[in-house]
Coordinates of C-alpha atoms in Angstrom, one line a residue:
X26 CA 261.6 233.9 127.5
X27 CA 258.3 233.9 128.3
X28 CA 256.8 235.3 131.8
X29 CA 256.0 232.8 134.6
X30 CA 252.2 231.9 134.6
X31 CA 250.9 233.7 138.1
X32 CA 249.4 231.0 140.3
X33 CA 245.7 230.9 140.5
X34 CA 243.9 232.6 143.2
X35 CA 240.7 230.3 145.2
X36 CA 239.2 231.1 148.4
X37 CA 237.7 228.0 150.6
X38 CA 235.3 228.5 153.0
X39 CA 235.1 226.4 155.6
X40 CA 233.1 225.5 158.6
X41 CA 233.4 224.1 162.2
X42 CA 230.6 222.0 163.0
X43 CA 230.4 221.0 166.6
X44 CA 228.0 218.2 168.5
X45 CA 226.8 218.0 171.8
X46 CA 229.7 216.2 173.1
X47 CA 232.0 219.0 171.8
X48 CA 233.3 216.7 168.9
X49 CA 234.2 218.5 165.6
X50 CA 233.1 217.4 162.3
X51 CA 236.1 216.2 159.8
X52 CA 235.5 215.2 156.2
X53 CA 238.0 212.8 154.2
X54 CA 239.3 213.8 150.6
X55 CA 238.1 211.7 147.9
X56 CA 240.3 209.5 145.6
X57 CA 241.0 211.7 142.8
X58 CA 241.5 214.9 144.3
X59 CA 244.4 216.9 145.4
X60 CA 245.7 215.9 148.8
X61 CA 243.3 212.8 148.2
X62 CA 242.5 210.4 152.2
X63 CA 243.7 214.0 154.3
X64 CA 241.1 215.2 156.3
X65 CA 239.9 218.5 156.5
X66 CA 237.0 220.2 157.9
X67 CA 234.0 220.8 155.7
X68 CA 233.3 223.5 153.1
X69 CA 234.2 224.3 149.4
X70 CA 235.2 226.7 147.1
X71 CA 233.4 230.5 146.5
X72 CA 232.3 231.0 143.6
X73 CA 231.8 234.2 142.0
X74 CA 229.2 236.5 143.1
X75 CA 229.0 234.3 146.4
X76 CA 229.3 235.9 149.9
X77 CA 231.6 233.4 152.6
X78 CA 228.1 232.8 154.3
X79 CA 226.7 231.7 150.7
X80 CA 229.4 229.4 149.9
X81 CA 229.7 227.3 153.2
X82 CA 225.8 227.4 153.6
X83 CA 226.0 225.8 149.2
X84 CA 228.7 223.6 150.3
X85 CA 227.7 222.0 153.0
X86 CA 224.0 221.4 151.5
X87 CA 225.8 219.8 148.9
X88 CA 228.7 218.0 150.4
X89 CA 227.0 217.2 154.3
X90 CA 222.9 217.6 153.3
X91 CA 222.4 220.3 155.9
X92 CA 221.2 223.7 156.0
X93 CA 224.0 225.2 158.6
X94 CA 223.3 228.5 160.6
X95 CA 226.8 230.4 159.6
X96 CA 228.3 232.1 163.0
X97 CA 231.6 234.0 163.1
X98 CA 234.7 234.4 161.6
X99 CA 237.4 232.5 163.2
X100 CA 240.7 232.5 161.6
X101 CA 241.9 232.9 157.6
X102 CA 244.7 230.8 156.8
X103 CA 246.8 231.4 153.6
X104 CA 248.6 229.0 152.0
X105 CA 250.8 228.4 149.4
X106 CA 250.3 225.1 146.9
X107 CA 252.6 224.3 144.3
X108 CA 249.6 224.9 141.8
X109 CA 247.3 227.7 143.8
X110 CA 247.7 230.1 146.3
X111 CA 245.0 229.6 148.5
X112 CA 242.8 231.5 151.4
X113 CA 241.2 229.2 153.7
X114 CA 238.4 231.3 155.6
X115 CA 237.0 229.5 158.3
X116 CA 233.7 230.0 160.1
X117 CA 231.6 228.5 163.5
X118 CA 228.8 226.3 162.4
X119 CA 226.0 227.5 165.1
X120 CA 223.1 224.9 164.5
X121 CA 222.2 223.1 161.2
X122 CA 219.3 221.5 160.1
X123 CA 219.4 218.0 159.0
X124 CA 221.6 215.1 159.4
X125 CA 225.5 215.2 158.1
X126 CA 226.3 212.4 155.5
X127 CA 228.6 212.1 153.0
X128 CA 226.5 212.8 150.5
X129 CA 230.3 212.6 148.0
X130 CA 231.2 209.8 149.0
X131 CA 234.1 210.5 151.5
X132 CA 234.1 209.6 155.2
X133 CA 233.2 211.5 157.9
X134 CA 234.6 211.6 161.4
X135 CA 233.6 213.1 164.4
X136 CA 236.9 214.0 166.4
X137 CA 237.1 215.2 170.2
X138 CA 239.5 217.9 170.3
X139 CA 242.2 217.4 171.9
X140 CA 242.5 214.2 169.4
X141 CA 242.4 216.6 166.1
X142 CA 246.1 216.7 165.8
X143 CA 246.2 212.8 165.3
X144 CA 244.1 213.5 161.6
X145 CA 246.7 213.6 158.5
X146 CA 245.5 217.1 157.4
X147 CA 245.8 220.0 154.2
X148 CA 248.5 222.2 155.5
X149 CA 246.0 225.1 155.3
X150 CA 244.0 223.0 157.9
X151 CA 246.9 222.5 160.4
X152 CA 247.1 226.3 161.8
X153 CA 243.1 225.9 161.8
X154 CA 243.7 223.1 164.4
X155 CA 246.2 225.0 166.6
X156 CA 244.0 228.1 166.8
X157 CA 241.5 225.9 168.5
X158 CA 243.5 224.2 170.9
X159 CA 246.8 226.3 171.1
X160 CA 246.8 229.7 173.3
X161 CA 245.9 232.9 171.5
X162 CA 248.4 235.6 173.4
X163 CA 252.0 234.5 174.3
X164 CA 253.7 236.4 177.3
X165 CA 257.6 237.3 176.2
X166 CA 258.5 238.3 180.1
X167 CA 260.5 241.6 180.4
X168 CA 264.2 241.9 182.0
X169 CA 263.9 240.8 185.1
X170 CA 265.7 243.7 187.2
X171 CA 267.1 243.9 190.5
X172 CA 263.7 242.7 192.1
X173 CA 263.3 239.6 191.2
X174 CA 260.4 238.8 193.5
X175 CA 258.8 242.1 191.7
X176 CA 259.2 239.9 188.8
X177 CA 257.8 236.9 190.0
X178 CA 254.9 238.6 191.4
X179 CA 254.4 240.1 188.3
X180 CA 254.2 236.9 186.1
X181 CA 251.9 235.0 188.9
X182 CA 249.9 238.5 188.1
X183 CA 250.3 237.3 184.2
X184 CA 249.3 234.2 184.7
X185 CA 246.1 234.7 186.8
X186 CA 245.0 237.3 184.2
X187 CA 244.9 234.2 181.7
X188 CA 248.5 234.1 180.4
X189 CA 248.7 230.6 179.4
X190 CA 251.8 230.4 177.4
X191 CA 254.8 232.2 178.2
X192 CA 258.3 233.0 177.0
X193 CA 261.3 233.2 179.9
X194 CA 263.5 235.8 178.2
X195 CA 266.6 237.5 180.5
X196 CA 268.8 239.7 178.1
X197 CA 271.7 240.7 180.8
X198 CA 271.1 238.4 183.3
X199 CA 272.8 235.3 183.4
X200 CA 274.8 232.4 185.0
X201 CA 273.7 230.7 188.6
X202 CA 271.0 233.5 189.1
X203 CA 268.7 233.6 186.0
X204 CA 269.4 229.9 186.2
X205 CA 267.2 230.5 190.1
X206 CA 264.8 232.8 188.8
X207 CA 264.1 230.7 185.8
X208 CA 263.9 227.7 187.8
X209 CA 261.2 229.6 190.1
X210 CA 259.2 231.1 187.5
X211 CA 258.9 227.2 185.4
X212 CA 257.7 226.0 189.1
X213 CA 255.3 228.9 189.3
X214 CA 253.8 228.2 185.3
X215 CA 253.9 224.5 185.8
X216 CA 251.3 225.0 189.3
X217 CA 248.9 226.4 186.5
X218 CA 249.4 224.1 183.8
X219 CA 250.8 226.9 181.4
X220 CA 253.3 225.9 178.7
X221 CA 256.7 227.8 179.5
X222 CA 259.8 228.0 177.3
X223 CA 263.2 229.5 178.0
X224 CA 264.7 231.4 175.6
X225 CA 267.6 230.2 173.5
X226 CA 269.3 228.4 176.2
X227 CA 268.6 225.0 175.2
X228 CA 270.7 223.6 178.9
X229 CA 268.6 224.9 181.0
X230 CA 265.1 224.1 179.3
X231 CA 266.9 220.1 179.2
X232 CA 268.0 220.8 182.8
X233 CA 264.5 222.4 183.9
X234 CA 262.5 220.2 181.2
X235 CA 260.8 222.7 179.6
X236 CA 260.3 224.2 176.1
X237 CA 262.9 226.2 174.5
X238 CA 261.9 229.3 172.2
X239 CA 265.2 229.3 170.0
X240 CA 266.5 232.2 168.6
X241 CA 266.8 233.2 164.5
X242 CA 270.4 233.0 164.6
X243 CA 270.2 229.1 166.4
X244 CA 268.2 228.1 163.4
X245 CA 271.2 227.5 160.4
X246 CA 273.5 225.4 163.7
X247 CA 270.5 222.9 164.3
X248 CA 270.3 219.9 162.5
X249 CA 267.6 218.5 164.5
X250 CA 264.8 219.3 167.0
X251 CA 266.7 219.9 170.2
X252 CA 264.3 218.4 172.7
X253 CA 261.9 215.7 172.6
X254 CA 258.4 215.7 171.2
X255 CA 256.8 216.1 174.7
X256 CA 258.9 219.8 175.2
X257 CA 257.6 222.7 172.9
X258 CA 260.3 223.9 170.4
X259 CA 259.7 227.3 168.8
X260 CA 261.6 229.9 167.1
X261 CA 261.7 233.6 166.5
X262 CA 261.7 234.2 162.7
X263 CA 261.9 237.2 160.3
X264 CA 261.3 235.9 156.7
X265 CA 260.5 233.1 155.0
X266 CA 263.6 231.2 155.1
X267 CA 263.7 231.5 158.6
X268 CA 260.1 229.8 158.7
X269 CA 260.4 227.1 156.9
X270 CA 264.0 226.2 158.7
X271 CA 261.9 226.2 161.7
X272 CA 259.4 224.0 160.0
X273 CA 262.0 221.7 159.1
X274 CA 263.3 221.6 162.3
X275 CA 260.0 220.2 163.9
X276 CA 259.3 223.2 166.2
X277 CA 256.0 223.3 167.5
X278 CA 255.2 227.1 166.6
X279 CA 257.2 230.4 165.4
X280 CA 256.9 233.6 166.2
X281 CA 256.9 236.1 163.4
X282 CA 257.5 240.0 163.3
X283 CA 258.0 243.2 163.6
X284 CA 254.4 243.8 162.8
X285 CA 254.5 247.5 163.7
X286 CA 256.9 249.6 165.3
X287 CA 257.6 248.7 168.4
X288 CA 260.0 249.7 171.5
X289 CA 262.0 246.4 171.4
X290 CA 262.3 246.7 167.9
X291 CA 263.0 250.2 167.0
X292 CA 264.8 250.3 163.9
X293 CA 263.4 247.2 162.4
X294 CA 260.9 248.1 159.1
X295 CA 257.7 246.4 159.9
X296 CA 256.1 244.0 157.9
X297 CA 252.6 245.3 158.4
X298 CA 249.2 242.4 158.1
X299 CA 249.6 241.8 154.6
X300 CA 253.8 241.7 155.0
X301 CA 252.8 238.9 157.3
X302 CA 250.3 237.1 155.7
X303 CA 252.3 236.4 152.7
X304 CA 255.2 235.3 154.5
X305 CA 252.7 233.1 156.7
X306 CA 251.5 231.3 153.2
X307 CA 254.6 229.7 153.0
X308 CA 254.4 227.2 155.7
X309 CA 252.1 225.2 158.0
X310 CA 253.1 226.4 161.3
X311 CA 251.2 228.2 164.0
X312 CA 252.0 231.9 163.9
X313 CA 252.2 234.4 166.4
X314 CA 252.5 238.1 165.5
X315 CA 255.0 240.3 167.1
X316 CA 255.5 244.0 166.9
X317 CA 253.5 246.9 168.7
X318 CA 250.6 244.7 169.5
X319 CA 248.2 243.7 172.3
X320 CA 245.1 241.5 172.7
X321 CA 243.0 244.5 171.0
X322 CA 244.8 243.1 167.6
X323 CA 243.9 239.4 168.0
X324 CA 240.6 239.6 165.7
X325 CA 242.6 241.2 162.9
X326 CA 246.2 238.7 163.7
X327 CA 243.2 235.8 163.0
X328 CA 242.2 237.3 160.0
X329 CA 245.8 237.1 158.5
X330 CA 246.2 233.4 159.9
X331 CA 248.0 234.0 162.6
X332 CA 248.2 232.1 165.9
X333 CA 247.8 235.4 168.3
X334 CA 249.8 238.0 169.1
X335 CA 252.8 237.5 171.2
X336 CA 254.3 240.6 173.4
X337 CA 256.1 241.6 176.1
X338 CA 254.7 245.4 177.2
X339 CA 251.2 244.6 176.2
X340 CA 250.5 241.0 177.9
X341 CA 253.1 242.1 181.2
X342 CA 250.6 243.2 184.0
X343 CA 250.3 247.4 183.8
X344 CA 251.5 247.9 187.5
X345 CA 254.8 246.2 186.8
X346 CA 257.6 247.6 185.6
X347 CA 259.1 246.9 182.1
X348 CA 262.9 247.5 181.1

């Protein structure tokens, strides 16, 4: 029996080309190609001896008719085709000179925003999009303690340090008074406009109507999204299987770990970057990281194609207490 063939390796640059009205450039995949009428933004493939900067400023000469000024890294998505295994690194498009056309023949669009998730897209674009609109940090809130005002007055502290999406997690507390202080801290979040979910009790996000973060062991039980479309579903997730149940499921983003060792987590093995990245190929979900990390790792989560980074000591405010 002969070995399986190893997939082939191809690295896609890509770049985000932005307007004066804040619209982003998408370009449609020609008949003929794979994923053919999907929209994706711009770029091509590297070819040997080519830097990144190289191949998106080739590309988009030859697929837009513009010169581009190449800007920085923003987040390199890996991905998993049933034919290639493919790394889709993604840059900021500064300035350009010239005037974008489709000089392949596919269609352009230029998208606000907020309406990018509406485009049928590559999976490898899909995190892309997220990472734009999506938070970058997500808050897991520590026990809550016998001061729960303390802990209140902690997460308002969260919150006006930029927290913008956060996980209401209560490990011993339970029953009519975690039922109060969640209620409190979804009134608190909402004030803000920060997306909240409460973790595993799927109840008390329908009774609060919030998000609910479910746990790994909720996944195999589900045989559909618990809320509706308008209330964020995510789910904690260890390996591969557990990802793609969660993708399955409809949940709107996973959190993935242990990245490194971390005091939650003390006798897990980590995963490490390159642990995560290849378990992040296998689906199109936004990622967050989890494990011994803080905003000081969010350059390097990006680079692996994740989300963020999602913690509970690290993102809690330093004065406060964490148990």
């Amino acid at each position: 029996m002969s070995a399986e063939k190893p997939l082939r390796s191809i690295h896609v640059v890509a770049g985000i080309i932005t307007d004066a009205r804040g619209r982003i450039l998408l370009s449609r995949r020609t008949e003929g190609r794979d994923l053919a009428g999907r929209w994706e933004f711009p770029g091509g493939k590297r070819e040997p001896g080519e830097t990144p900067e190289e191949a998106l400023i080739r590309e988009l000469q030859e697929e837009l008719g513009i010169t581009p000024e190449v800007g920085a890294a923003f987040i390199n998505v890996p991905q998993l085709y049933p034919d290639k295994r493919l790394r889709l690194d993604v840059r900021f498009v500064t300035g350009w000179q010239g005037n974008p056309r489709g000089h392949e023949g596919q269609a352009l669009a230029w998208v606000a925003p907020d309406k990018l998730p509406r485009y049928d897209m590559p999976p490898a674009d899909k995190p892309v999009v997220a990472a734009l609109l999506q938070p970058d940090r997500y808050l897991v809130t520590p026990e809550p303690g016998p001061d729960a005002e303390g802990w209140l007055a902690a997460l308002e502290t969260a919150l006006e340090q930029g927290i913008r999406r956060v996980q209401l997690r209560a490990r011993t507390l339970a029953g009519p008074a975690w039922e109060e202080l969640a209620r409190k801290a979804v009134a608190r979040c909402r004030q803000v406009g920060v997306d909240v979910l409460i973790n595993g009790d799927i109840a008390l996000a329908q009774a609060l109507e919030t998000g609910v973060h479910l746990r790994a062991a909720q996944l195999p039980a589900l045989a559909e999204r618990p809320l509706p479309a308008g209330l964020p579903v995510a789910a904690s997730c260890h390996d591969v299987d557990e990802l793609r149940q969660a993708q399955a499921l409809g949940c709107d983003f996973a959190l993935l770990g242990t990245l490194k060792t971390s005091a939650s987590h003390p006798g897990r093995t980590p995963l490490g970057w390159e642990g995560f990245a290849t378990l992040r190929e296998a689906v199109s979900l936004p990622i967050y990281a989890i494990g011994g990390l803080s905003p000081d790792d969010l350059d390097q989560a990006r680079q692996h194609g994740a989300q963020g980074v999602a913690a509970i000591r690290a993102l809690w405010p330093v004065e406060a207490t964490v148990t």
